[in-house]
PDB file of C-alpha atoms in Angstrom:
ATOM      1  CA  MET A   1      -0.933 -40.254   0.152  1.00 95.00           C
ATOM      2  CA  ARG A   2      -1.560 -39.199   3.232  1.00 97.00           C
ATOM      3  CA  ALA A   3      -2.802 -41.361   6.605  1.00 98.00           C
ATOM      4  CA  LEU A   4      -3.451 -41.069  10.095  1.00 98.00           C
ATOM      5  CA  VAL A   5      -2.844 -43.880  12.645  1.00 98.00           C
ATOM      6  CA  VAL A   6      -5.418 -43.298  15.463  1.00 98.00           C
ATOM      7  CA  ASP A   7      -4.576 -46.024  17.803  1.00 97.00           C
ATOM      8  CA  ASP A   8      -3.945 -45.883  22.035  1.00 97.00           C
ATOM      9  CA  SER A   9      -1.099 -48.040  21.387  1.00 96.00           C
ATOM     10  CA  ARG A  10       1.964 -46.933  20.521  1.00 97.00           C
ATOM     11  CA  THR A  11       3.036 -50.352  19.602  1.00 96.00           C
ATOM     12  CA  MET A  12       0.216 -50.636  17.237  1.00 95.00           C
ATOM     13  CA  ARG A  13       0.870 -46.890  15.923  1.00 97.00           C
ATOM     14  CA  THR A  14       4.233 -47.343  15.186  1.00 97.00           C
ATOM     15  CA  LEU A  15       3.631 -51.054  13.252  1.00 95.00           C
ATOM     16  CA  LEU A  16       0.535 -49.662  10.823  1.00 96.00           C
ATOM     17  CA  SER A  17       3.039 -46.571  10.252  1.00 97.00           C
ATOM     18  CA  ARG A  18       5.551 -48.790   8.988  1.00 97.00           C
ATOM     19  CA  ILE A  19       3.681 -50.833   6.977  1.00 95.00           C
ATOM     20  CA  LEU A  20       1.802 -47.178   5.170  1.00 96.00           C
ATOM     21  CA  VAL A  21       5.320 -45.608   4.927  1.00 97.00           C
ATOM     22  CA  GLY A  22       6.065 -48.550   2.944  1.00 94.00           C
ATOM     23  CA  MET A  23       3.545 -48.246   0.395  1.00 94.00           C
ATOM     24  CA  GLY A  24       4.646 -44.331   0.037  1.00 95.00           C
ATOM     25  CA  PHE A  25       2.562 -43.013   2.157  1.00 97.00           C
ATOM     26  CA  GLU A  26       3.041 -39.307   4.691  1.00 97.00           C
ATOM     27  CA  VAL A  27       1.762 -40.783   8.172  1.00 98.00           C
ATOM     28  CA  SER A  28       0.679 -38.877  10.997  1.00 98.00           C
ATOM     29  CA  GLN A  29      -0.150 -40.280  14.388  1.00 98.00           C
ATOM     30  CA  ALA A  30      -3.173 -39.713  16.978  1.00 98.00           C
ATOM     31  CA  GLY A  31      -3.891 -42.086  20.359  1.00 97.00           C
ATOM     32  CA  ASP A  32      -7.247 -41.548  20.257  1.00 97.00           C
ATOM     33  CA  GLY A  33     -10.565 -40.057  18.762  1.00 96.00           C
ATOM     34  CA  GLN A  34     -10.753 -36.390  19.693  1.00 97.00           C
ATOM     35  CA  GLU A  35      -6.643 -36.157  19.325  1.00 98.00           C
ATOM     36  CA  ALA A  36      -7.024 -37.842  14.804  1.00 98.00           C
ATOM     37  CA  LEU A  37     -10.586 -34.925  15.248  1.00 97.00           C
ATOM     38  CA  ASP A  38      -7.542 -32.159  15.989  1.00 98.00           C
ATOM     39  CA  VAL A  39      -5.174 -33.438  13.840  1.00 98.00           C
ATOM     40  CA  VAL A  40      -7.543 -33.887  10.623  1.00 98.00           C
ATOM     41  CA  ALA A  41      -8.680 -29.971  11.964  1.00 97.00           C
ATOM     42  CA  ALA A  42      -5.548 -28.985  11.562  1.00 97.00           C
ATOM     43  CA  ALA A  43      -4.995 -31.100   8.265  1.00 97.00           C
ATOM     44  CA  ASP A  44      -7.851 -29.416   6.961  1.00 97.00           C
ATOM     45  CA  ALA A  45      -6.884 -25.781   7.519  1.00 96.00           C
ATOM     46  CA  ALA A  46      -3.508 -26.399   5.952  1.00 96.00           C
ATOM     47  CA  GLY A  47      -5.171 -27.776   2.703  1.00 95.00           C
ATOM     48  CA  THR A  48      -4.023 -31.444   3.688  1.00 96.00           C
ATOM     49  CA  LEU A  49      -6.373 -34.021   4.646  1.00 97.00           C
ATOM     50  CA  PRO A  50      -5.412 -37.344   5.343  1.00 98.00           C
ATOM     51  CA  ASP A  51      -6.768 -40.098   2.184  1.00 97.00           C
ATOM     52  CA  VAL A  52      -7.446 -42.698   4.751  1.00 98.00           C
ATOM     53  CA  CYS A  53      -7.882 -43.324   8.517  1.00 98.00           C
ATOM     54  CA  LEU A  54      -6.795 -46.137  10.403  1.00 97.00           C
ATOM     55  CA  ILE A  55      -9.125 -46.633  13.202  1.00 97.00           C
ATOM     56  CA  ASP A  56      -8.759 -48.672  16.581  1.00 96.00           C
ATOM     57  CA  TRP A  57     -12.099 -49.004  18.276  1.00 93.00           C
ATOM     58  CA  ASN A  58     -11.591 -49.352  21.800  1.00 93.00           C
ATOM     59  CA  MET A  59      -9.470 -46.001  22.759  1.00 94.00           C
ATOM     60  CA  PRO A  60     -10.302 -43.483  25.795  1.00 94.00           C
ATOM     61  CA  VAL A  61     -11.340 -39.944  25.324  1.00 94.00           C
ATOM     62  CA  MET A  62     -13.029 -40.802  22.249  1.00 96.00           C
ATOM     63  CA  THR A  63     -13.973 -44.146  20.591  1.00 95.00           C
ATOM     64  CA  GLY A  64     -13.686 -44.725  17.339  1.00 95.00           C
ATOM     65  CA  LEU A  65     -16.455 -45.533  17.001  1.00 96.00           C
ATOM     66  CA  GLU A  66     -17.558 -41.475  17.868  1.00 97.00           C
ATOM     67  CA  PHE A  67     -14.490 -40.026  16.460  1.00 97.00           C
ATOM     68  CA  VAL A  68     -15.892 -42.189  12.210  1.00 97.00           C
ATOM     69  CA  VAL A  69     -19.278 -40.442  13.198  1.00 97.00           C
ATOM     70  CA  ALA A  70     -17.474 -36.959  14.011  1.00 97.00           C
ATOM     71  CA  VAL A  71     -15.905 -36.774  11.173  1.00 98.00           C
ATOM     72  CA  ARG A  72     -18.549 -38.149   8.873  1.00 97.00           C
ATOM     73  CA  ALA A  73     -20.758 -34.769  10.477  1.00 97.00           C
ATOM     74  CA  ASN A  74     -18.843 -32.677   8.987  1.00 97.00           C
ATOM     75  CA  PRO A  75     -19.170 -32.922   4.573  1.00 96.00           C
ATOM     76  CA  ALA A  76     -15.711 -30.837   4.115  1.00 95.00           C
ATOM     77  CA  TRP A  77     -13.804 -34.481   5.104  1.00 97.00           C
ATOM     78  CA  ARG A  78     -16.644 -36.834   3.428  1.00 93.00           C
ATOM     79  CA  ASP A  79     -13.873 -37.982   0.959  1.00 95.00           C
ATOM     80  CA  ILE A  80     -11.426 -39.352   3.689  1.00 97.00           C
ATOM     81  CA  ASN A  81     -11.501 -42.698   3.752  1.00 97.00           C
ATOM     82  CA  LEU A  82     -12.119 -44.728   7.412  1.00 97.00           C
ATOM     83  CA  MET A  83     -10.949 -48.117   8.277  1.00 97.00           C
ATOM     84  CA  MET A  84     -11.455 -50.053  11.667  1.00 95.00           C
ATOM     85  CA  VAL A  85      -8.288 -51.550  12.402  1.00 94.00           C
ATOM     86  CA  THR A  86      -9.148 -53.464  15.875  1.00 90.00           C
ATOM     87  CA  THR A  87     -10.053 -56.593  17.968  1.00 90.00           C
ATOM     88  CA  GLU A  88     -14.004 -56.244  17.937  1.00 85.00           C
ATOM     89  CA  SER A  89     -15.034 -58.845  16.000  1.00 87.00           C
ATOM     90  CA  GLU A  90     -18.429 -59.424  16.448  1.00 90.00           C
ATOM     91  CA  HIS A  91     -20.808 -59.069  13.210  1.00 91.00           C
ATOM     92  CA  GLY A  92     -22.954 -56.160  15.162  1.00 91.00           C
ATOM     93  CA  GLN A  93     -19.985 -54.857  15.774  1.00 91.00           C
ATOM     94  CA  ILE A  94     -18.755 -54.510  12.434  1.00 91.00           C
ATOM     95  CA  VAL A  95     -21.867 -53.479  11.189  1.00 93.00           C
ATOM     96  CA  ARG A  96     -22.451 -50.582  12.941  1.00 93.00           C
ATOM     97  CA  ALA A  97     -19.311 -49.154  12.235  1.00 93.00           C
ATOM     98  CA  LEU A  98     -19.756 -49.602   8.424  1.00 94.00           C
ATOM     99  CA  ALA A  99     -23.186 -47.900   9.053  1.00 95.00           C
ATOM    100  CA  ALA A 100     -21.777 -45.190  10.796  1.00 95.00           C
ATOM    101  CA  GLY A 101     -19.599 -44.427   7.851  1.00 95.00           C
ATOM    102  CA  ALA A 102     -16.575 -46.712   7.797  1.00 96.00           C
ATOM    103  CA  HIS A 103     -15.916 -47.807   4.650  1.00 95.00           C
ATOM    104  CA  GLU A 104     -13.476 -51.378   5.708  1.00 94.00           C
ATOM    105  CA  TYR A 105     -13.095 -52.931   9.134  1.00 94.00           C
ATOM    106  CA  LEU A 106     -10.175 -55.369   9.470  1.00 94.00           C
ATOM    107  CA  ILE A 107      -9.601 -57.517  12.580  1.00 93.00           C
ATOM    108  CA  LYS A 108      -6.689 -57.617  15.140  1.00 92.00           C
ATOM    109  CA  PRO A 109      -4.583 -59.364  14.621  1.00 92.00           C
ATOM    110  CA  PHE A 110      -3.420 -59.595  11.066  1.00 92.00           C
ATOM    111  CA  PRO A 111      -0.793 -59.999   8.609  1.00 92.00           C
ATOM    112  CA  PRO A 112       1.098 -57.270   7.266  1.00 85.00           C
ATOM    113  CA  GLU A 113      -0.876 -58.062   4.077  1.00 92.00           C
ATOM    114  CA  ALA A 114      -3.805 -57.377   4.477  1.00 95.00           C
ATOM    115  CA  ILE A 115      -3.695 -53.563   4.785  1.00 95.00           C
ATOM    116  CA  GLU A 116      -1.967 -53.780   1.464  1.00 94.00           C
ATOM    117  CA  GLU A 117      -4.908 -55.119   0.197  1.00 94.00           C
ATOM    118  CA  LYS A 118      -8.057 -53.658   2.074  1.00 95.00           C
ATOM    119  CA  LEU A 119      -6.170 -50.489   0.774  1.00 95.00           C
ATOM    120  CA  GLN A 120      -6.410 -51.840  -2.640  1.00 94.00           C
ATOM    121  CA  LEU A 121     -10.120 -52.541  -2.415  1.00 92.00           C
ATOM    122  CA  LEU A 122     -10.321 -48.828  -1.727  1.00 93.00           C
ATOM    123  CA  GLY A 123      -8.335 -47.494  -4.588  1.00 92.00           C
ATOM    124  CA  LEU A 124      -5.775 -45.931  -2.550  1.00 92.00           C
ATOM    125  CA  VAL A 125      -2.910 -47.873  -3.655  1.00 90.00           C
ATOM    126  CA  PRO A 126      -2.119 -49.643  -7.156  1.00 88.00           C
ATOM    127  CA  VAL A 127      -3.326 -53.958  -7.345  1.00 84.00           C
ATOM    128  CA  SER A 128      -0.053 -55.440  -7.522  1.00 72.00           C
TER     129      SER A 128
END
């Protein structure tokens, strides 16, 4: 299984990557939405699309929501699971992200097991 962690905070990328590696994922990272689109496009060309992207909302260059919209606009990327992992906790923001095509939404801060629970809901890791 492959994952892409998209966050402008290096600390958060490292934290999420460690959690995912511990669950057996190969992890790539991007510091903003545009960089993440470039990573996905390169992975597509190599035949190694991520199974899931964990995406922050507030980033420079391209926001997480803009990234979700861009991924959903490409039919070849339809099978990528998108999970927002952000401090945006307003109900309206959650609805916007889900309506744009995100599958799950996790509000920071969170306990490490919350990532595993969300990935279980997406069918990406077995229920323990």
